[in-house]
């Protein structure tokens, strides 16, 4: 695709959609990269009226850097940035902030809509410690999606916020021992240990802040019990078209292209996915020895995170959603 054609496609996608809030509740989906957030965003987007806002704090995007006036990850977490971040998000929710650089669904794709009246915010790169505030600010309910840290770690290539977590005001949320340990891993840890640390730093504040108003969802349960989870989500958010989510659940997400060929084939074969869903949550083990797994999982113990444990692919059953 030529650069001119790409620009024309971005412009047509952005300006062919008209957003006017109706007062209906928005959704904040907060998660870690490579945890199924694109897949879940697309499921939510099947419901009437939704526009999506993908990764609004990913300052690797020039438009986001310029709009926020923030060009480093530490400032994303500084208290002095709260005001401009709030203004930025309300601009998106109101429909006033619209630029071709923003990630709108392609014109006439299955996710494109002419008119929208509510927003699903997919937050991966900042403000994890402020999601309860953002929920009130944006008239939104929260879904917190979490996945086993080892497959997340080995599927990522970089951890751009790792130093920012301990060098910004975010550090005030951590104990002295947690900060000391984090600095040690950053200086002397392996690549995978740094990935595990990044996962812990992002998710520990969410685990400590979550409440009964959130939908706390594990990727593993979404894979293993999709119909049950869809029913719970629809009931919590008052979605009226669960059949659309059920129809979409076995389609590959927009981020599947980042996965290895075998995973892509798995998603593309709906019948295979239904019959072998356990493979999807266990396949990472082939890349990690028992000794490596035990060492990496020790990182979670420093932060008192007990949702995932050594030797288990699924989270502790206490963290599963139940319809009862």
mmCIF file of C-alpha atoms in Angstrom:
data_model
loop_
_atom_site.group_PDB
_atom_site.id
_atom_site.type_symbol
_atom_site.label_atom_id
_atom_site.label_comp_id
_atom_site.label_asym_id
_atom_site.label_seq_id
_atom_site.Cartn_x
_atom_site.Cartn_y
_atom_site.Cartn_z
ATOM 1 C CA UNK A 1 0.000 0.000 0.000
ATOM 2 C CA UNK A 2 1.417 3.380 -1.012
ATOM 3 C CA UNK A 3 1.827 6.108 1.602
ATOM 4 C CA UNK A 4 -0.783 8.310 -0.114
ATOM 5 C CA UNK A 5 -3.299 5.487 -0.218
ATOM 6 C CA UNK A 6 -2.676 4.746 3.455
ATOM 7 C CA UNK A 7 -3.226 8.392 4.402
ATOM 8 C CA UNK A 8 -6.445 8.569 2.364
ATOM 9 C CA UNK A 9 -7.696 5.395 4.063
ATOM 10 C CA UNK A 10 -6.921 6.826 7.524
ATOM 11 C CA UNK A 11 -8.698 10.091 6.723
ATOM 12 C CA UNK A 12 -11.753 8.380 5.246
ATOM 13 C CA UNK A 13 -12.006 6.033 8.236
ATOM 14 C CA UNK A 14 -11.710 8.838 10.792
ATOM 15 C CA UNK A 15 -14.065 11.336 9.208
ATOM 16 C CA UNK A 16 -16.725 8.928 7.966
ATOM 17 C CA UNK A 17 -17.718 8.173 11.564
ATOM 18 C CA UNK A 18 -19.793 10.597 13.657
ATOM 19 C CA UNK A 19 -19.769 10.280 17.429
ATOM 20 C CA UNK A 20 -22.321 11.854 19.762
ATOM 21 C CA UNK A 21 -22.632 10.495 23.332
ATOM 22 C CA UNK A 22 -26.102 9.338 24.325
ATOM 23 C CA UNK A 23 -25.518 9.140 28.080
ATOM 24 C CA UNK A 24 -25.174 5.359 27.966
ATOM 25 C CA UNK A 25 -22.255 3.949 29.957
ATOM 26 C CA UNK A 26 -18.878 3.606 28.305
ATOM 27 C CA UNK A 27 -16.449 0.744 28.967
ATOM 28 C CA UNK A 28 -12.847 0.856 30.191
ATOM 29 C CA UNK A 29 -10.928 -2.300 29.380
ATOM 30 C CA UNK A 30 -7.620 -2.269 31.232
ATOM 31 C CA UNK A 31 -5.053 -4.975 30.584
ATOM 32 C CA UNK A 32 -1.437 -5.824 29.739
ATOM 33 C CA UNK A 33 -0.139 -6.139 26.154
ATOM 34 C CA UNK A 34 -0.540 -9.626 24.648
ATOM 35 C CA UNK A 35 -3.341 -10.584 27.047
ATOM 36 C CA UNK A 36 -6.300 -10.841 24.664
ATOM 37 C CA UNK A 37 -7.424 -7.214 24.970
ATOM 38 C CA UNK A 38 -7.910 -6.700 21.222
ATOM 39 C CA UNK A 39 -10.033 -9.829 21.068
ATOM 40 C CA UNK A 40 -12.204 -8.674 23.983
ATOM 41 C CA UNK A 41 -12.452 -5.124 22.595
ATOM 42 C CA UNK A 42 -13.785 -6.526 19.332
ATOM 43 C CA UNK A 43 -16.353 -8.609 21.215
ATOM 44 C CA UNK A 44 -17.599 -5.524 23.066
ATOM 45 C CA UNK A 45 -17.627 -3.574 19.824
ATOM 46 C CA UNK A 46 -20.287 -5.920 18.426
ATOM 47 C CA UNK A 47 -22.809 -4.132 20.639
ATOM 48 C CA UNK A 48 -24.762 -1.153 19.327
ATOM 49 C CA UNK A 49 -23.246 2.311 19.310
ATOM 50 C CA UNK A 50 -19.619 1.640 20.236
ATOM 51 C CA UNK A 51 -16.584 3.424 18.917
ATOM 52 C CA UNK A 52 -13.215 2.157 20.139
ATOM 53 C CA UNK A 53 -10.267 3.969 21.591
ATOM 54 C CA UNK A 54 -7.176 1.765 21.334
ATOM 55 C CA UNK A 55 -4.214 2.426 23.593
ATOM 56 C CA UNK A 56 -4.780 6.137 24.289
ATOM 57 C CA UNK A 57 -1.512 6.424 26.277
ATOM 58 C CA UNK A 58 0.793 4.665 23.822
ATOM 59 C CA UNK A 59 3.157 7.593 23.301
ATOM 60 C CA UNK A 60 5.034 5.708 20.608
ATOM 61 C CA UNK A 61 2.230 7.170 18.475
ATOM 62 C CA UNK A 62 3.250 10.704 17.396
ATOM 63 C CA UNK A 63 -0.331 12.009 17.509
ATOM 64 C CA UNK A 64 -0.674 10.911 21.137
ATOM 65 C CA UNK A 65 2.661 12.496 22.069
ATOM 66 C CA UNK A 66 1.721 15.762 20.402
ATOM 67 C CA UNK A 67 -1.816 15.853 21.803
ATOM 68 C CA UNK A 68 -0.759 15.157 25.373
ATOM 69 C CA UNK A 69 2.491 17.103 25.220
ATOM 70 C CA UNK A 70 4.128 14.056 26.818
ATOM 71 C CA UNK A 71 7.077 12.340 25.191
ATOM 72 C CA UNK A 72 8.328 10.019 27.935
ATOM 73 C CA UNK A 73 6.699 7.251 29.934
ATOM 74 C CA UNK A 74 7.543 8.663 33.358
ATOM 75 C CA UNK A 75 5.420 11.766 32.732
ATOM 76 C CA UNK A 76 2.411 9.567 31.972
ATOM 77 C CA UNK A 77 2.530 8.564 35.641
ATOM 78 C CA UNK A 78 3.367 11.941 37.165
ATOM 79 C CA UNK A 79 0.633 13.554 39.236
ATOM 80 C CA UNK A 80 1.043 16.835 37.330
ATOM 81 C CA UNK A 81 -0.184 15.115 34.154
ATOM 82 C CA UNK A 82 -3.603 14.211 35.534
ATOM 83 C CA UNK A 83 -5.340 17.309 34.221
ATOM 84 C CA UNK A 84 -4.195 17.038 30.612
ATOM 85 C CA UNK A 85 -4.868 13.299 30.566
ATOM 86 C CA UNK A 86 -8.424 13.813 31.832
ATOM 87 C CA UNK A 87 -9.059 16.522 29.219
ATOM 88 C CA UNK A 88 -7.670 14.297 26.487
ATOM 89 C CA UNK A 89 -9.902 11.333 27.400
ATOM 90 C CA UNK A 90 -13.049 13.407 27.748
ATOM 91 C CA UNK A 91 -12.291 14.849 24.317
ATOM 92 C CA UNK A 92 -12.274 11.343 22.864
ATOM 93 C CA UNK A 93 -15.427 10.322 24.745
ATOM 94 C CA UNK A 94 -17.275 13.435 23.557
ATOM 95 C CA UNK A 95 -16.254 12.989 19.930
ATOM 96 C CA UNK A 96 -14.479 16.362 19.815
ATOM 97 C CA UNK A 97 -11.026 14.836 19.442
ATOM 98 C CA UNK A 98 -10.786 13.248 16.008
ATOM 99 C CA UNK A 99 -7.683 12.944 13.856
ATOM 100 C CA UNK A 100 -6.630 10.711 10.987
ATOM 101 C CA UNK A 101 -3.759 9.360 13.122
ATOM 102 C CA UNK A 102 -6.216 7.835 15.581
ATOM 103 C CA UNK A 103 -6.877 4.097 15.099
ATOM 104 C CA UNK A 104 -10.368 4.007 13.630
ATOM 105 C CA UNK A 105 -11.776 0.837 12.062
ATOM 106 C CA UNK A 106 -11.222 0.757 8.306
ATOM 107 C CA UNK A 107 -14.031 2.161 6.195
ATOM 108 C CA UNK A 108 -16.737 -0.465 5.558
ATOM 109 C CA UNK A 109 -14.894 -3.118 7.585
ATOM 110 C CA UNK A 110 -16.917 -5.283 9.959
ATOM 111 C CA UNK A 111 -16.048 -2.868 12.809
ATOM 112 C CA UNK A 112 -16.750 0.398 10.978
ATOM 113 C CA UNK A 113 -19.863 2.391 11.958
ATOM 114 C CA UNK A 114 -21.357 5.540 10.523
ATOM 115 C CA UNK A 115 -22.691 6.761 13.902
ATOM 116 C CA UNK A 116 -21.558 5.918 17.432
ATOM 117 C CA UNK A 117 -22.696 7.047 20.884
ATOM 118 C CA UNK A 118 -20.455 5.271 23.408
ATOM 119 C CA UNK A 119 -16.801 4.318 23.700
ATOM 120 C CA UNK A 120 -14.769 1.289 24.708
ATOM 121 C CA UNK A 121 -11.353 2.460 25.930
ATOM 122 C CA UNK A 122 -8.621 -0.181 25.661
ATOM 123 C CA UNK A 123 -5.979 0.967 28.152
ATOM 124 C CA UNK A 124 -2.636 -0.832 28.079
ATOM 125 C CA UNK A 125 0.029 1.811 28.644
ATOM 126 C CA UNK A 126 -0.761 4.018 31.601
ATOM 127 C CA UNK A 127 -3.134 5.218 34.313
ATOM 128 C CA UNK A 128 -3.666 1.752 35.778
ATOM 129 C CA UNK A 129 -3.604 3.426 39.179
ATOM 130 C CA UNK A 130 -6.370 5.876 38.186
ATOM 131 C CA UNK A 131 -8.975 3.639 36.586
ATOM 132 C CA UNK A 132 -11.531 4.154 39.351
ATOM 133 C CA UNK A 133 -11.231 7.918 38.848
ATOM 134 C CA UNK A 134 -11.474 7.483 35.072
ATOM 135 C CA UNK A 135 -14.564 5.351 35.520
ATOM 136 C CA UNK A 136 -16.352 8.292 37.154
ATOM 137 C CA UNK A 137 -14.886 10.857 34.757
ATOM 138 C CA UNK A 138 -15.940 8.970 31.640
ATOM 139 C CA UNK A 139 -19.218 7.451 32.877
ATOM 140 C CA UNK A 140 -17.704 4.016 32.337
ATOM 141 C CA UNK A 141 -17.702 0.539 33.820
ATOM 142 C CA UNK A 142 -14.424 -1.360 34.128
ATOM 143 C CA UNK A 143 -13.257 -4.716 32.821
ATOM 144 C CA UNK A 144 -9.869 -5.811 34.117
ATOM 145 C CA UNK A 145 -8.459 -8.549 31.882
ATOM 146 C CA UNK A 146 -5.421 -10.470 33.110
ATOM 147 C CA UNK A 147 -3.375 -13.331 31.644
ATOM 148 C CA UNK A 148 -0.691 -15.665 33.004
ATOM 149 C CA UNK A 149 2.536 -13.615 33.136
ATOM 150 C CA UNK A 150 4.855 -16.114 31.442
ATOM 151 C CA UNK A 151 3.081 -16.290 28.040
ATOM 152 C CA UNK A 152 2.669 -12.514 28.181
ATOM 153 C CA UNK A 153 6.383 -12.085 28.848
ATOM 154 C CA UNK A 154 7.711 -14.450 26.190
ATOM 155 C CA UNK A 155 5.409 -12.977 23.508
ATOM 156 C CA UNK A 156 6.607 -9.402 24.044
ATOM 157 C CA UNK A 157 9.680 -7.805 22.510
ATOM 158 C CA UNK A 158 10.144 -4.733 24.704
ATOM 159 C CA UNK A 159 9.108 -3.236 28.041
ATOM 160 C CA UNK A 160 9.144 0.532 27.455
ATOM 161 C CA UNK A 161 7.638 1.530 30.818
ATOM 162 C CA UNK A 162 9.790 -0.564 33.112
ATOM 163 C CA UNK A 163 11.957 2.285 34.415
ATOM 164 C CA UNK A 164 9.011 4.682 34.438
ATOM 165 C CA UNK A 165 7.189 2.611 37.045
ATOM 166 C CA UNK A 166 9.918 3.207 39.624
ATOM 167 C CA UNK A 167 11.142 6.654 38.519
ATOM 168 C CA UNK A 168 7.757 8.428 38.529
ATOM 169 C CA UNK A 169 4.997 9.186 41.025
ATOM 170 C CA UNK A 170 3.771 5.643 40.358
ATOM 171 C CA UNK A 171 6.533 4.494 42.726
ATOM 172 C CA UNK A 172 4.541 5.906 45.657
ATOM 173 C CA UNK A 173 2.165 2.962 45.225
ATOM 174 C CA UNK A 174 4.920 0.431 45.912
ATOM 175 C CA UNK A 175 6.559 -0.615 49.158
ATOM 176 C CA UNK A 176 10.220 0.020 49.902
ATOM 177 C CA UNK A 177 11.007 -3.678 49.459
ATOM 178 C CA UNK A 178 9.148 -3.813 46.131
ATOM 179 C CA UNK A 179 11.071 -0.816 44.826
ATOM 180 C CA UNK A 180 14.403 -2.222 45.949
ATOM 181 C CA UNK A 181 13.655 -5.552 44.304
ATOM 182 C CA UNK A 182 12.495 -3.836 41.100
ATOM 183 C CA UNK A 183 15.711 -1.866 40.798
ATOM 184 C CA UNK A 184 17.724 -5.048 41.289
ATOM 185 C CA UNK A 185 15.860 -6.859 38.493
ATOM 186 C CA UNK A 186 16.170 -3.884 36.130
ATOM 187 C CA UNK A 187 19.915 -3.756 36.708
ATOM 188 C CA UNK A 188 20.781 -7.443 36.897
ATOM 189 C CA UNK A 189 17.786 -9.544 35.825
ATOM 190 C CA UNK A 190 17.369 -11.586 32.657
ATOM 191 C CA UNK A 191 15.123 -10.393 29.821
ATOM 192 C CA UNK A 192 12.324 -12.691 30.998
ATOM 193 C CA UNK A 193 12.701 -11.584 34.629
ATOM 194 C CA UNK A 194 12.308 -7.995 33.468
ATOM 195 C CA UNK A 195 9.188 -9.008 31.577
ATOM 196 C CA UNK A 196 7.752 -10.662 34.672
ATOM 197 C CA UNK A 197 8.566 -7.559 36.699
ATOM 198 C CA UNK A 198 6.839 -5.335 34.140
ATOM 199 C CA UNK A 199 3.731 -7.553 34.353
ATOM 200 C CA UNK A 200 3.772 -7.367 38.163
ATOM 201 C CA UNK A 201 4.213 -3.602 38.332
ATOM 202 C CA UNK A 202 1.314 -2.979 35.975
ATOM 203 C CA UNK A 203 -1.064 -5.527 37.466
ATOM 204 C CA UNK A 204 -0.330 -5.276 41.183
ATOM 205 C CA UNK A 205 -1.963 -1.848 41.502
ATOM 206 C CA UNK A 206 -5.003 -3.100 39.610
ATOM 207 C CA UNK A 207 -5.286 -6.188 41.782
ATOM 208 C CA UNK A 208 -5.146 -3.993 44.875
ATOM 209 C CA UNK A 209 -7.653 -1.460 43.533
ATOM 210 C CA UNK A 210 -10.288 -3.744 42.024
ATOM 211 C CA UNK A 211 -13.722 -3.820 43.611
ATOM 212 C CA UNK A 212 -17.076 -5.477 43.127
ATOM 213 C CA UNK A 213 -18.096 -2.919 40.511
ATOM 214 C CA UNK A 214 -15.444 -4.245 38.133
ATOM 215 C CA UNK A 215 -15.619 -7.303 35.920
ATOM 216 C CA UNK A 216 -12.386 -9.084 36.823
ATOM 217 C CA UNK A 217 -11.707 -11.514 33.995
ATOM 218 C CA UNK A 218 -8.884 -13.921 33.272
ATOM 219 C CA UNK A 219 -7.856 -14.643 29.706
ATOM 220 C CA UNK A 220 -7.817 -18.338 30.533
ATOM 221 C CA UNK A 221 -11.470 -18.416 31.571
ATOM 222 C CA UNK A 222 -12.445 -16.396 28.507
ATOM 223 C CA UNK A 223 -10.751 -19.030 26.327
ATOM 224 C CA UNK A 224 -12.118 -22.041 28.198
ATOM 225 C CA UNK A 225 -15.642 -20.795 28.981
ATOM 226 C CA UNK A 226 -16.458 -18.163 26.336
ATOM 227 C CA UNK A 227 -20.222 -18.604 26.342
ATOM 228 C CA UNK A 228 -20.413 -18.307 30.128
ATOM 229 C CA UNK A 229 -18.222 -15.198 30.150
ATOM 230 C CA UNK A 230 -20.210 -13.543 27.374
ATOM 231 C CA UNK A 231 -23.419 -14.039 29.329
ATOM 232 C CA UNK A 232 -21.844 -12.510 32.454
ATOM 233 C CA UNK A 233 -20.478 -9.522 30.519
ATOM 234 C CA UNK A 234 -23.801 -8.894 28.795
ATOM 235 C CA UNK A 235 -25.641 -9.012 32.101
ATOM 236 C CA UNK A 236 -23.171 -6.680 33.840
ATOM 237 C CA UNK A 237 -23.095 -4.091 31.054
ATOM 238 C CA UNK A 238 -26.693 -4.480 29.929
ATOM 239 C CA UNK A 239 -25.647 -5.569 26.435
ATOM 240 C CA UNK A 240 -28.664 -6.765 24.488
ATOM 241 C CA UNK A 241 -26.989 -8.751 21.711
ATOM 242 C CA UNK A 242 -25.017 -11.647 23.221
ATOM 243 C CA UNK A 243 -25.575 -13.572 19.982
ATOM 244 C CA UNK A 244 -23.281 -11.121 18.166
ATOM 245 C CA UNK A 245 -20.508 -11.768 20.658
ATOM 246 C CA UNK A 246 -21.038 -15.521 20.400
ATOM 247 C CA UNK A 247 -20.810 -15.275 16.609
ATOM 248 C CA UNK A 248 -17.544 -13.337 16.862
ATOM 249 C CA UNK A 249 -15.896 -15.285 19.701
ATOM 250 C CA UNK A 250 -14.268 -17.838 17.400
ATOM 251 C CA UNK A 251 -12.916 -15.323 14.874
ATOM 252 C CA UNK A 252 -9.240 -14.260 15.058
ATOM 253 C CA UNK A 253 -8.696 -10.782 16.512
ATOM 254 C CA UNK A 254 -6.976 -7.892 14.798
ATOM 255 C CA UNK A 255 -3.775 -8.646 16.705
ATOM 256 C CA UNK A 256 -3.580 -12.328 15.757
ATOM 257 C CA UNK A 257 -1.155 -11.421 12.999
ATOM 258 C CA UNK A 258 1.487 -10.923 15.698
ATOM 259 C CA UNK A 259 1.149 -14.569 16.734
ATOM 260 C CA UNK A 260 3.056 -17.512 15.338
ATOM 261 C CA UNK A 261 1.614 -19.314 12.318
ATOM 262 C CA UNK A 262 0.305 -22.255 14.362
ATOM 263 C CA UNK A 263 -1.670 -19.907 16.614
ATOM 264 C CA UNK A 264 -3.125 -18.069 13.614
ATOM 265 C CA UNK A 265 -4.259 -21.365 12.106
ATOM 266 C CA UNK A 266 -5.821 -22.292 15.431
ATOM 267 C CA UNK A 267 -7.941 -19.124 15.461
ATOM 268 C CA UNK A 268 -8.907 -19.483 11.820
ATOM 269 C CA UNK A 269 -10.235 -22.997 12.368
ATOM 270 C CA UNK A 270 -13.287 -22.377 14.558
ATOM 271 C CA UNK A 271 -14.016 -26.062 15.112
ATOM 272 C CA UNK A 272 -10.434 -26.749 16.154
ATOM 273 C CA UNK A 273 -10.562 -23.840 18.576
ATOM 274 C CA UNK A 274 -13.734 -25.114 20.208
ATOM 275 C CA UNK A 275 -12.322 -28.597 20.680
ATOM 276 C CA UNK A 276 -8.804 -27.666 21.745
ATOM 277 C CA UNK A 277 -9.100 -24.470 23.747
ATOM 278 C CA UNK A 278 -6.785 -25.828 26.415
ATOM 279 C CA UNK A 279 -3.933 -25.894 23.895
ATOM 280 C CA UNK A 280 -4.101 -22.119 23.610
ATOM 281 C CA UNK A 281 -3.416 -21.565 27.293
ATOM 282 C CA UNK A 282 -0.774 -24.301 27.601
ATOM 283 C CA UNK A 283 1.324 -23.844 24.472
ATOM 284 C CA UNK A 284 3.806 -21.483 26.174
ATOM 285 C CA UNK A 285 5.117 -24.304 28.351
ATOM 286 C CA UNK A 286 7.035 -25.803 25.419
ATOM 287 C CA UNK A 287 9.355 -22.788 25.536
ATOM 288 C CA UNK A 288 10.063 -22.807 29.287
ATOM 289 C CA UNK A 289 11.631 -25.533 31.443
ATOM 290 C CA UNK A 290 10.280 -26.381 34.896
ATOM 291 C CA UNK A 291 13.318 -24.749 36.491
ATOM 292 C CA UNK A 292 12.875 -21.548 34.456
ATOM 293 C CA UNK A 293 9.164 -21.453 35.260
ATOM 294 C CA UNK A 294 9.796 -21.742 38.989
ATOM 295 C CA UNK A 295 12.404 -18.975 38.917
ATOM 296 C CA UNK A 296 10.177 -16.614 36.924
ATOM 297 C CA UNK A 297 7.142 -17.256 39.114
ATOM 298 C CA UNK A 298 9.188 -16.278 42.173
ATOM 299 C CA UNK A 299 8.866 -12.672 40.971
ATOM 300 C CA UNK A 300 5.131 -12.756 41.749
ATOM 301 C CA UNK A 301 5.794 -13.716 45.354
ATOM 302 C CA UNK A 302 7.627 -10.441 45.992
ATOM 303 C CA UNK A 303 4.385 -8.582 45.209
ATOM 304 C CA UNK A 304 2.107 -11.066 47.031
ATOM 305 C CA UNK A 305 0.327 -11.956 43.788
ATOM 306 C CA UNK A 306 -1.316 -15.357 44.191
ATOM 307 C CA UNK A 307 -3.647 -15.528 41.190
ATOM 308 C CA UNK A 308 -1.157 -17.658 39.206
ATOM 309 C CA UNK A 309 1.060 -20.344 40.706
ATOM 310 C CA UNK A 310 3.980 -22.486 39.592
ATOM 311 C CA UNK A 311 2.921 -25.654 37.798
ATOM 312 C CA UNK A 312 -0.562 -24.429 36.873
ATOM 313 C CA UNK A 313 -1.772 -23.017 33.553
ATOM 314 C CA UNK A 314 -5.048 -21.654 34.877
ATOM 315 C CA UNK A 315 -5.532 -19.043 37.603
ATOM 316 C CA UNK A 316 -6.587 -20.017 41.081
ATOM 317 C CA UNK A 317 -10.286 -20.932 40.929
ATOM 318 C CA UNK A 318 -11.036 -18.202 43.486
ATOM 319 C CA UNK A 319 -10.501 -15.705 40.670
ATOM 320 C CA UNK A 320 -12.947 -17.289 38.237
ATOM 321 C CA UNK A 321 -16.162 -15.489 37.371
ATOM 322 C CA UNK A 322 -19.363 -17.260 38.304
ATOM 323 C CA UNK A 323 -22.844 -16.411 37.207
ATOM 324 C CA UNK A 324 -24.389 -17.446 40.550
#
